[in-house]
């Protein structure tokens, strides 16, 4: 690597250090989140203590996608923290539910698993935001069907990166589905789980078994749950 690479690292480190030590107002943090560079946005997200308006919520969530991974992870953590605050969640819920659903869908399939975990926890907090849940579950189930079509007949011994990436996405989509399993029509849930229970990759069957371990009264899904309790893989049958 050339000297300019290391000089950039040093500059970013020194800038981050100065931001940590510098007193910044709430408005200054929002400005950095809106217009700052990578270390500025990352530190601004981590230092943000509350939201004061719908605009603040929009700026914060807007940095959850299309940014450097350091920013996305810091923002996902902050969204999770602030979602437990009743005042802050009211600002999130003042935003366009469909737009937030699309951003969250991208976030739960981020390449960084920490981002996926943080936003899936937020999904649980947003359970009572009905219009958001409707938008999100519609997008989520559509994506799951797309991923199943790619993955279901694949020979996993082949180990193609593209398909492995799609498996990763389906894994986290099913984790999100577990949060909203009872918000989805039973016929749609059946169509998904009766396919994912047969996918060769065990992590997908594991997530399927986790969903089926919930209180689901449908006889076909109950039979699928019993089938997975006898799966060849321990992590699947433990549910």
XYZ file of C-alpha atoms in Angstrom:
239
model
C 0.000 0.000 0.000
C 1.251 3.495 -0.756
C 1.999 6.224 1.751
C -1.202 8.109 0.941
C -3.257 5.173 2.285
C -1.528 5.316 5.664
C -1.693 9.105 5.698
C -5.478 8.870 5.200
C -5.740 6.370 8.074
C -3.766 8.697 10.331
C -5.914 11.656 9.338
C -9.134 9.716 10.016
C -7.848 8.510 13.388
C -6.770 12.001 14.433
C -10.078 13.452 13.286
C -12.044 10.815 15.188
C -9.958 11.491 18.301
C -10.606 15.224 18.094
C -14.352 14.609 17.665
C -14.450 12.383 20.744
C -12.881 15.116 22.845
C -14.747 18.079 21.322
C -18.033 19.263 22.880
C -20.745 19.156 20.211
C -24.351 20.284 20.420
C -27.252 18.133 19.282
C -27.663 20.238 16.133
C -23.968 19.944 15.335
C -24.188 16.153 15.598
C -27.155 16.113 13.207
C -25.234 18.328 10.773
C -22.280 15.946 10.865
C -24.615 13.005 10.266
C -26.073 14.819 7.281
C -22.927 16.189 5.640
C -19.886 14.697 7.376
C -17.228 12.289 6.172
C -16.840 8.699 7.398
C -15.293 9.333 10.851
C -17.531 12.364 11.417
C -20.732 10.450 10.651
C -19.659 7.421 12.664
C -18.780 9.471 15.750
C -21.873 11.659 15.401
C -24.113 8.594 15.364
C -22.418 7.103 18.404
C -22.579 10.376 20.369
C -26.208 11.166 19.526
C -28.265 10.877 22.715
C -31.773 11.613 21.501
C -33.916 12.835 18.613
C -35.550 16.257 18.669
C -37.638 16.086 15.497
C -38.876 14.019 12.571
C -36.012 15.535 10.569
C -33.454 14.110 13.007
C -34.994 10.658 12.623
C -34.909 10.969 8.839
C -31.221 11.956 8.811
C -30.293 9.102 11.134
C -32.190 6.382 9.266
C -30.980 7.743 5.936
C -27.442 6.763 6.918
C -28.413 3.134 7.452
C -27.875 2.311 3.773
C -25.535 3.510 1.044
C -22.782 4.449 3.481
C -19.467 2.999 4.623
C -19.844 -0.063 6.877
C -18.547 1.815 9.939
C -21.317 4.361 9.542
C -24.031 1.772 8.885
C -23.123 -0.237 11.982
C -22.966 2.837 14.241
C -26.313 4.066 12.893
C -27.980 0.663 13.334
C -26.817 0.568 16.945
C -28.105 4.071 17.596
C -31.488 3.360 15.982
C -31.791 0.317 18.235
C -30.920 2.330 21.352
C -33.258 5.231 20.547
C -36.158 2.952 19.613
C -36.524 2.115 23.297
C -37.238 5.806 23.968
C -40.939 6.659 23.614
C -40.265 10.188 22.381
C -37.761 9.031 19.779
C -39.948 6.226 18.473
C -42.707 8.780 17.828
C -40.341 10.605 15.468
C -39.486 7.373 13.666
C -43.179 6.641 13.284
C -43.801 10.106 11.824
C -41.754 9.093 8.771
C -43.063 7.383 5.640
C -43.640 3.771 6.688
C -43.071 2.357 3.216
C -39.709 4.113 2.882
C -38.576 2.930 6.306
C -39.685 -0.605 5.471
C -37.524 -0.582 2.330
C -34.494 0.743 4.208
C -34.949 -1.827 6.961
C -35.271 -4.622 4.409
C -31.870 -3.641 3.005
C -30.465 -3.390 6.530
C -31.540 -6.887 7.603
C -29.709 -8.296 4.572
C -26.588 -6.183 5.080
C -23.257 -7.972 4.684
C -22.499 -7.000 8.308
C -24.346 -9.366 10.658
C -24.263 -6.836 13.520
C -26.392 -4.473 11.438
C -28.843 -7.290 10.694
C -29.143 -8.132 14.414
C -29.618 -4.528 15.499
C -32.395 -3.795 13.017
C -34.174 -7.094 13.633
C -34.345 -6.091 17.304
C -35.900 -2.800 16.191
C -38.522 -4.759 14.223
C -39.699 -6.215 17.519
C -40.034 -2.717 18.989
C -42.014 -1.583 15.934
C -44.557 -4.429 16.209
C -47.414 -2.087 17.039
C -46.742 0.303 14.138
C -49.349 -1.369 11.957
C -48.731 0.407 8.653
C -45.006 -0.231 8.911
C -45.556 -3.911 9.719
C -47.870 -4.253 6.721
C -45.339 -2.619 4.373
C -42.384 -4.507 5.779
C -43.938 -7.970 5.823
C -45.114 -7.531 2.240
C -41.575 -6.634 1.100
C -40.033 -9.319 3.303
C -42.172 -12.182 2.011
C -41.640 -11.119 -1.602
C -37.878 -11.147 -1.075
C -38.022 -14.527 0.662
C -39.839 -16.075 -2.300
C -37.238 -14.613 -4.672
C -34.398 -16.046 -2.579
C -36.059 -19.466 -2.290
C -36.358 -19.664 -6.069
C -32.618 -19.047 -6.362
C -31.544 -21.409 -3.594
C -33.967 -24.353 -3.374
C -32.457 -26.601 -6.065
C -28.847 -25.591 -5.669
C -26.076 -28.113 -5.050
C -24.369 -26.666 -1.979
C -21.240 -28.704 -2.598
C -20.595 -26.357 -5.501
C -19.989 -23.461 -3.111
C -20.674 -20.612 -5.481
C -20.193 -17.240 -3.792
C -23.333 -15.714 -5.296
C -25.551 -18.417 -3.890
C -23.780 -18.368 -0.555
C -24.573 -14.652 -0.425
C -28.226 -15.407 -1.149
C -28.252 -18.030 1.623
C -26.918 -15.378 4.000
C -29.772 -13.065 2.989
C -32.404 -15.786 3.395
C -31.002 -16.685 6.816
C -31.562 -13.130 8.088
C -34.914 -12.795 6.319
C -36.147 -15.848 8.198
C -34.834 -14.374 11.441
C -36.922 -11.268 10.688
C -39.887 -13.457 9.726
C -39.709 -15.011 13.186
C -40.468 -11.571 14.659
C -43.582 -11.120 12.505
C -44.664 -14.727 11.883
C -48.106 -14.049 13.383
C -48.562 -10.911 11.258
C -48.416 -12.894 8.014
C -51.329 -14.822 6.437
C -51.094 -18.513 7.328
C -51.172 -19.566 3.678
C -48.156 -17.358 2.941
C -46.319 -18.628 6.011
C -47.013 -22.228 4.963
C -45.829 -21.618 1.433
C -42.537 -20.272 2.788
C -41.817 -22.753 5.567
C -42.811 -25.875 3.650
C -40.118 -24.945 1.134
C -37.392 -23.722 3.484
C -37.644 -26.849 5.653
C -36.322 -28.850 2.713
C -33.387 -26.638 1.752
C -30.114 -28.524 2.042
C -28.225 -25.771 3.852
C -28.807 -26.532 7.550
C -28.797 -22.895 8.718
C -31.947 -22.299 6.681
C -33.651 -25.356 8.178
C -32.516 -24.141 11.611
C -34.268 -20.787 11.143
C -37.327 -22.612 9.801
C -37.424 -24.799 12.902
C -37.102 -21.711 15.096
C -40.169 -20.136 13.472
C -42.128 -23.383 13.754
C -41.331 -23.570 17.480
C -43.744 -20.674 18.018
C -47.386 -21.329 18.904
C -48.741 -22.185 15.467
C -51.972 -24.169 15.347
C -51.973 -25.128 11.650
C -51.776 -28.934 11.364
C -49.506 -28.948 8.314
C -47.000 -26.632 9.984
C -47.178 -28.642 13.218
C -46.278 -31.747 11.196
C -43.360 -29.854 9.636
C -42.177 -28.933 13.124
C -42.173 -32.585 14.171
C -40.278 -33.498 11.019
C -37.518 -31.011 11.828
C -37.307 -32.310 15.393
C -35.860 -35.433 13.790
C -33.519 -33.596 11.447
C -30.014 -35.001 10.917
C -28.505 -31.740 12.171
C -28.426 -30.987 15.919
C -28.890 -27.236 15.481
C -32.107 -27.863 13.551
C -33.665 -30.512 15.785
C -32.912 -28.672 19.055
C -36.024 -26.544 18.461
